[in-house]
Amino acid sequence: MASENTRKWAIIPEPNSMTVGEGTVLLPYAGRVNESIAIGDGDFLLAHQLVADIRSATGTDWDIATGDMWSGFIRLRIADSRDFDSQDGGTAGAYTLTINTDGITITGCDSEGVRNGVQTLRQLIRQNGAVLPELQIADAPACQIRGYYLDATRGRVPTLAWLKQWADKLCLYKYNQLQLYIEHTFAFDGMSETWRGSSPLTPADTLEFDQYCANLGIELVPSVSTFGHQYVAMRTQELRELGEFPEDADRPFSFIERMRHHTLNVADDRAFAFSAQLVDSYLQLFRSKRFNICADETFDLGKGKSKQEAQRVGVAALYATYVGKLCEHLSKQGREPMFWGDIAIEMPEILETLPNNVTLLNWQYEPEATDEKIQLVAQAGAKQIVCPAVWGWNALLPRIDDAWNNIARIARYGLDCGAEGMLVTDWGDFGHVNDPRMAVPGMIFGAQYAWNPAGDTAENDLLERISRVEYGDCSARFVALLRNASAQAVFTWRELVEYLELDDGTGNCNTDVAQTIPCLADRLVDHLSDCGNAMTVREARNRMMRNMATTIERIPQANRALQQCMVDIAPIAAHMGNPGITAAVRIAMEGQLLLNRVGFALAEAHDVRDAHDAGDWRPSDYRALARELECWCEAYAKEWNATSQPSELHRIQETVWKAADELRRISK
């Protein structure tokens, strides 16, 4: 979009072709939207979306009609053979939008194209009110699958009301697929021991949400863990014998261990019966023919109960046989299997065994990711969807730069390698402390680059456009300030969890946790051989904090910068008219200020000093900090309830309380 800095409106995703005239078009105060019946929008939802936005932006009420006998200032129609030339190719989802003094016409190559054109017009109405620019747009998506993947299991279970709001937002930015990640948070019959106390989603929720998404032109694809990521199920009395390490089922809960030890023993025939039951009951609730069996991060495969079988056939064969069996089970029911590709890429011989109808979800989250893994799958001839991330996990504030770098790269690699689409992931590791509303900038990055991966949109330009379109920020600074705030996260939720969980609950060092922390993993064996004893909690925490010494020295400066971001963003937020996001951002920023101070205090307690510059170190009132942390946690809990069921909020609270107790302990 040329001259974006002088134009006070924007469109996301940026159209492929747009000509803006010199004039403007005034919407009538009593207008009508005429939506063709051929679109197949039974409830005329698209017309109602426009009428609602016109009412919100102008205060006027419009009519809705269909058929040739009724005029309409806004006309929604399906193309005939003359509307799209061979260059457009009649691409699925393509549309044209014309705004001139004769009215507004949206012509879609298909129903999805009309939907996409309506979303473009809605964005223009939201920013310009009753006076729209004269323009002509011809637009089409590069990726036919533009999906979003939301963690709804490891800490947060969204409310149905919030899920609908999120689907509305995905529609506005032209997404056409959504998946919810489920481990234990679905009320499967006969599995109450697994889902009890987790505020599980129900069949009724799913049926209602599936219909809601379908009305918006979004395919809700079922996704459930069937192999790895069975941590909660494998800790129950009824199912623990299906795990690789049933002897560990009674260990204290750990955020970190939940990420590592969760694999089914697929050498046991009962494991397939368990997975098939999940698949068969879940798929009946969705209209989609696709099904994601997940099957990722099977770290313990061949190390516990299945070790003997793995030694006989090989870990790769054990994995491929089980996944292949699940895929065949789905195929026989007319479904198209999907699964995460990390294990198959790690053991490429698995790629050669994939059935033709299986889609591999190729996830890569590194900001500087290369195209090596995507090329590998393409060369193997396997179908793939590329999967970047919004980079919100383990953090109160979103890592916007990392999200932009990751999403923009992966989208381009996918386009170059002929991927079938892109699925942007939003994870909730370590309790899902990240408020899902913080993921909006990353989600919109995904919308832009799934639509046009080859575009040369600069990050700062896109941040300004998101500020205008999504947040109604005339200064176009809101998202940049949010990015600047996130850069001041020195001691994060992840480091706090690691520090606390180094204690296994009995006062001994949790070696499983220590092995996930690079500065400790290399020292565990050496320490045992040097001293003849396992590393103590104190020794492990000392090493962890000393390894962070240079980083921790930044905290006073970082907190000053973060406070300035809060000062700068407050008047902008006050004019946005969105108290929900204003509160969420304020709570996240205040929480990060406190986390930084906690890290500073813990480093002091472990006598961490930088020999070259100790000037910024000063004593802290640990008990006062503990009280501030507890008060913040109460405010955080209220914001949690704005989007989520209670689910595992108590685990977040217990972690904060442990931190507060630790501060009081070291103050003595």
Coordinates of C-alpha atoms in Angstrom, one line a residue, residues 264-597:
L264 CA 2.2 -43.7 25.6
N265 CA 3.8 -47.2 25.6
V266 CA 2.7 -48.1 22.1
A267 CA 4.2 -51.6 22.5
D268 CA 1.1 -52.3 24.6
D269 CA -1.9 -53.1 22.5
R270 CA -4.2 -51.3 24.9
A271 CA -2.5 -48.0 23.8
F272 CA -4.0 -48.2 20.4
A273 CA -7.5 -48.9 21.8
F274 CA -7.1 -45.8 24.0
S275 CA -6.0 -43.6 21.1
A276 CA -8.7 -45.0 18.8
Q277 CA -11.4 -44.3 21.3
L278 CA -10.3 -40.6 21.6
V279 CA -10.3 -40.3 17.8
D280 CA -13.6 -42.0 17.2
S281 CA -15.6 -40.1 19.8
Y282 CA -14.0 -36.7 19.0
L283 CA -14.4 -36.8 15.2
Q284 CA -18.2 -37.3 15.4
L285 CA -18.5 -33.7 16.8
F286 CA -17.0 -31.9 13.8
R287 CA -18.0 -31.4 10.2
S288 CA -14.4 -31.2 9.0
K289 CA -13.0 -34.2 7.2
R290 CA -9.5 -33.4 8.5
F291 CA -8.2 -34.8 11.8
N292 CA -4.9 -33.9 13.6
I293 CA -3.6 -36.8 15.8
C294 CA -0.6 -34.6 16.9
A295 CA 1.9 -37.4 17.7
D296 CA 4.7 -34.9 18.5
E297 CA 7.6 -34.8 21.0
T298 CA 7.5 -38.5 21.9
F299 CA 10.7 -38.1 23.9
D300 CA 10.3 -41.2 26.1
L301 CA 9.5 -43.6 23.2
G302 CA 11.7 -46.7 23.5
K303 CA 13.2 -45.6 26.9
G304 CA 10.7 -47.2 29.3
K305 CA 8.1 -50.0 28.9
S306 CA 8.6 -50.1 25.1
K307 CA 12.4 -50.3 25.3
Q308 CA 12.6 -54.0 24.4
E309 CA 10.3 -53.6 21.4
A310 CA 12.3 -50.5 20.3
Q311 CA 15.5 -52.5 20.5
R312 CA 13.9 -55.2 18.3
V313 CA 12.4 -53.1 15.5
G314 CA 14.0 -49.6 16.1
V315 CA 12.5 -46.5 17.5
A316 CA 11.7 -45.0 14.0
A317 CA 9.8 -48.2 13.0
L318 CA 7.9 -48.3 16.3
Y319 CA 6.8 -44.6 15.8
A320 CA 6.0 -45.0 12.1
T321 CA 4.0 -48.2 12.7
Y322 CA 1.8 -46.6 15.4
V323 CA 1.2 -43.3 13.5
G324 CA 0.5 -45.3 10.3
K325 CA -2.0 -47.4 12.1
L326 CA -3.8 -44.3 13.5
C327 CA -3.8 -42.7 10.0
E328 CA -5.2 -45.8 8.4
H329 CA -7.9 -46.0 11.1
L330 CA -8.9 -42.4 10.2
S331 CA -8.7 -43.0 6.5
K332 CA -11.1 -45.9 6.7
Q333 CA -13.6 -43.5 8.1
G334 CA -13.2 -41.0 5.3
R335 CA -11.0 -38.6 7.2
E336 CA -7.7 -36.9 6.2
P337 CA -5.1 -37.4 8.9
M338 CA -2.6 -34.7 10.0
F339 CA 0.2 -34.9 12.5
W340 CA 3.1 -32.8 13.8
G341 CA 6.3 -33.6 11.8
D342 CA 9.1 -33.2 14.3
I343 CA 9.7 -36.9 14.9
A344 CA 9.4 -37.8 11.2
I345 CA 11.9 -35.1 10.3
E346 CA 14.3 -36.2 13.0
M347 CA 14.1 -39.7 11.6
P348 CA 13.6 -39.1 7.8
E349 CA 13.1 -42.7 7.0
I350 CA 9.6 -42.2 8.5
L351 CA 8.7 -39.8 5.6
E352 CA 8.9 -42.6 3.1
T353 CA 6.2 -44.6 4.9
L354 CA 3.5 -41.9 5.0
P355 CA 0.3 -42.6 3.1
N356 CA -0.6 -40.2 0.3
N357 CA -3.5 -38.6 2.1
V358 CA -1.5 -37.6 5.3
T359 CA -0.5 -34.0 5.8
L360 CA 2.6 -33.3 7.9
L361 CA 2.5 -30.2 10.1
N362 CA 6.0 -28.9 9.8
W363 CA 6.6 -26.7 12.9
Q364 CA 9.7 -24.5 13.3
Y365 CA 9.7 -21.7 15.8
E366 CA 13.2 -20.2 15.6
P367 CA 13.3 -16.5 14.6
E368 CA 16.2 -17.3 12.3
A369 CA 14.9 -20.6 11.0
T370 CA 16.2 -22.0 7.7
D371 CA 14.3 -23.8 5.0
E372 CA 16.2 -27.1 5.5
K373 CA 13.3 -29.0 7.2
I374 CA 10.7 -27.7 4.8
Q375 CA 12.9 -28.6 1.8
L376 CA 13.4 -32.1 3.3
V377 CA 9.7 -32.8 3.4
A378 CA 9.1 -31.3 0.0
Q379 CA 11.8 -33.5 -1.5
A380 CA 10.3 -36.5 0.1
G381 CA 7.1 -35.7 -1.8
A382 CA 5.0 -35.5 1.4
K383 CA 2.1 -33.0 1.8
Q384 CA 2.9 -30.4 4.4
I385 CA 1.6 -27.3 6.1
V386 CA 4.2 -24.9 7.6
C387 CA 3.7 -23.9 11.2
P388 CA 5.4 -20.8 12.7
A389 CA 4.5 -19.3 16.1
V390 CA 3.2 -16.1 17.7
W391 CA 5.9 -16.4 20.4
G392 CA 3.8 -15.9 23.5
W393 CA 4.5 -18.9 25.6
N394 CA 6.3 -18.7 29.0
A395 CA 6.0 -14.9 29.0
L396 CA 3.6 -12.2 30.1
L397 CA 4.5 -9.9 27.2
P398 CA 4.6 -11.2 23.6
R399 CA 8.0 -11.4 21.9
I400 CA 6.9 -9.5 18.8
D401 CA 10.2 -9.3 17.0
D402 CA 10.7 -13.1 17.3
A403 CA 7.1 -13.7 16.0
W404 CA 7.6 -11.4 13.0
N405 CA 11.0 -12.9 12.1
N406 CA 9.7 -16.5 12.4
I407 CA 6.3 -16.1 10.7
A408 CA 7.7 -14.0 7.7
R409 CA 10.5 -16.5 7.1
I410 CA 8.4 -19.7 7.4
A411 CA 5.6 -18.3 5.2
R412 CA 8.2 -17.6 2.4
Y413 CA 9.8 -21.0 2.7
G414 CA 6.4 -22.7 2.6
L415 CA 5.5 -20.8 -0.6
D416 CA 8.8 -21.7 -2.3
C417 CA 8.4 -25.4 -1.4
G418 CA 4.8 -25.7 -2.4
A419 CA 3.3 -26.2 1.0
E420 CA -0.5 -26.4 1.2
G421 CA -0.8 -23.6 3.6
M422 CA 0.3 -22.2 7.0
L423 CA -0.9 -22.9 10.5
V424 CA 0.1 -20.3 13.0
T425 CA 0.6 -21.8 16.5
D426 CA -0.2 -20.2 19.9
W427 CA 1.2 -22.3 22.8
G428 CA 0.7 -22.2 26.5
D429 CA 3.7 -24.0 28.0
F430 CA 4.3 -23.8 31.8
G431 CA 0.7 -23.1 32.7
H432 CA -0.3 -20.7 29.8
V433 CA 0.6 -17.6 31.8
N434 CA 0.4 -15.6 28.5
D435 CA -3.0 -13.9 28.1
P436 CA -4.3 -15.0 24.7
R437 CA -5.1 -11.3 23.9
M438 CA -1.3 -10.7 23.8
A439 CA -1.1 -13.0 20.7
V440 CA -3.1 -10.6 18.5
P441 CA -0.1 -8.9 16.8
G442 CA 1.4 -12.4 16.0
M443 CA -1.9 -13.6 14.8
I444 CA -2.1 -10.7 12.4
F445 CA 1.5 -11.3 11.2
G446 CA 0.2 -14.7 10.3
A447 CA -2.8 -13.3 8.4
Q448 CA -0.5 -11.0 6.4
Y449 CA 2.1 -13.6 5.4
A450 CA -0.3 -16.4 4.8
W451 CA -2.1 -14.1 2.3
N452 CA 1.1 -12.8 0.7
P453 CA 4.3 -14.6 1.8
A454 CA 6.3 -13.0 -1.0
G455 CA 5.5 -9.4 0.1
D456 CA 8.3 -7.1 1.3
T457 CA 6.3 -5.6 4.2
A458 CA 8.7 -4.1 6.8
E459 CA 8.1 -5.0 10.4
N460 CA 7.7 -1.4 11.6
D461 CA 5.2 -0.7 8.8
L462 CA 3.1 -3.7 9.8
L463 CA 3.2 -2.7 13.5
E464 CA 1.8 0.7 12.5
R465 CA -1.0 -0.9 10.4
I466 CA -1.9 -3.3 13.2
S467 CA -2.1 -0.3 15.6
R468 CA -4.6 1.5 13.3
V469 CA -6.7 -1.5 12.1
E470 CA -6.9 -3.6 15.2
Y471 CA -6.6 -1.1 18.0
G472 CA -8.0 2.1 16.5
D473 CA -4.8 3.9 17.5
C474 CA -4.5 7.0 15.4
S475 CA -0.9 7.5 16.6
A476 CA 0.0 4.1 15.1
R477 CA 2.4 3.5 18.1
F478 CA 0.6 1.1 20.3
V479 CA 2.1 -2.2 19.0
A480 CA 5.6 -0.7 18.8
L481 CA 5.4 0.3 22.4
L482 CA 4.1 -3.2 23.3
R483 CA 7.2 -4.6 21.5
N484 CA 9.5 -2.2 23.3
A485 CA 8.0 -3.3 26.6
S486 CA 8.5 -7.0 25.8
A487 CA 12.2 -6.4 25.1
Q488 CA 12.6 -5.4 28.8
A489 CA 11.7 -9.0 30.0
V490 CA 15.0 -10.0 31.7
F491 CA 13.8 -12.5 34.3
T492 CA 10.8 -14.3 32.8
W493 CA 8.1 -16.7 33.9
R494 CA 10.2 -19.5 32.5
E495 CA 13.2 -18.6 34.6
L496 CA 11.0 -18.3 37.7
V497 CA 9.5 -21.8 37.1
E498 CA 12.9 -23.3 36.5
Y499 CA 14.3 -21.8 39.6
L500 CA 11.4 -23.0 41.8
E501 CA 11.1 -26.5 40.2
L502 CA 14.8 -27.3 40.8
D503 CA 13.5 -28.3 44.2
D504 CA 11.8 -31.7 43.7
G505 CA 9.5 -31.1 46.6
T506 CA 11.6 -33.0 49.1
G507 CA 14.5 -30.5 49.3
N508 CA 16.6 -32.4 46.7
C509 CA 17.6 -31.2 43.2
N510 CA 15.2 -32.3 40.5
T511 CA 17.6 -33.7 38.0
D512 CA 14.9 -33.9 35.3
V513 CA 14.4 -30.2 35.6
A514 CA 18.1 -29.5 35.8
Q515 CA 18.7 -31.4 32.5
T516 CA 16.5 -28.9 30.7
I517 CA 18.6 -25.9 31.8
P518 CA 21.7 -25.7 29.6
C519 CA 24.0 -24.3 32.2
L520 CA 23.2 -27.2 34.5
A521 CA 22.8 -30.1 32.1
D522 CA 26.5 -30.2 31.3
R523 CA 27.5 -30.1 35.0
L524 CA 25.3 -32.8 36.5
V525 CA 27.5 -35.8 35.6
D526 CA 30.7 -33.8 36.2
H527 CA 29.5 -32.7 39.6
L528 CA 28.7 -36.3 40.6
S529 CA 32.1 -37.6 39.6
D530 CA 33.9 -34.7 41.2
C531 CA 32.1 -34.7 44.5
G532 CA 30.7 -38.2 44.7
N533 CA 27.3 -36.6 45.5
A534 CA 24.3 -35.4 43.5
M535 CA 24.0 -31.6 43.0
T536 CA 22.0 -29.9 45.8
V537 CA 19.2 -27.5 45.2
R538 CA 21.3 -24.7 46.5
E539 CA 24.2 -25.6 44.2
A540 CA 21.9 -25.8 41.2
R541 CA 20.2 -22.5 41.9
N542 CA 23.6 -20.8 42.5
R543 CA 24.8 -22.0 39.1
M544 CA 21.6 -21.0 37.4
M545 CA 21.7 -17.4 38.8
R546 CA 25.4 -17.0 38.3
N547 CA 24.9 -18.0 34.6
M548 CA 22.4 -15.1 34.4
A549 CA 24.7 -12.6 36.1
T550 CA 25.3 -10.4 33.1
T551 CA 21.7 -10.5 32.1
I552 CA 20.4 -9.7 35.6
E553 CA 22.6 -6.6 35.7
R554 CA 20.3 -5.1 33.1
I555 CA 17.2 -5.2 35.4
P556 CA 17.3 -1.7 36.9
Q557 CA 17.7 -0.2 33.4
A558 CA 15.1 -2.5 31.9
N559 CA 12.6 -1.7 34.6
R560 CA 13.1 2.1 34.0
A561 CA 12.5 1.5 30.3
L562 CA 9.4 -0.6 31.0
Q563 CA 8.0 2.0 33.3
Q564 CA 8.5 4.6 30.5
C565 CA 6.6 2.3 28.1
M566 CA 3.7 2.2 30.6
V567 CA 3.7 6.0 30.7
D568 CA 3.8 6.3 26.9
I569 CA 1.1 3.7 26.2
A570 CA -1.4 4.9 28.8
P571 CA -2.8 7.9 26.9
I572 CA -2.9 5.9 23.7
A573 CA -4.8 3.1 25.3
A574 CA -7.2 5.6 26.9
H575 CA -8.4 6.8 23.5
M576 CA -8.7 3.3 21.9
G577 CA -12.0 2.5 23.7
N578 CA -10.9 -1.1 24.4
P579 CA -10.7 -1.5 28.2
G580 CA -10.2 -5.2 27.9
I581 CA -6.8 -5.0 26.1
T582 CA -5.9 -1.9 28.2
A583 CA -6.2 -3.9 31.4
A584 CA -4.5 -7.0 29.9
V585 CA -1.5 -5.0 28.8
R586 CA -1.2 -3.1 32.1
I587 CA -1.4 -6.3 34.2
A588 CA 1.2 -7.9 31.9
M589 CA 3.6 -5.0 32.2
E590 CA 3.2 -4.7 36.0
G591 CA 3.8 -8.4 36.2
Q592 CA 7.0 -8.2 34.2
L593 CA 8.3 -5.4 36.4
L594 CA 7.8 -7.6 39.4
L595 CA 9.4 -10.7 37.8
N596 CA 12.4 -8.6 37.0
R597 CA 12.6 -7.5 40.6

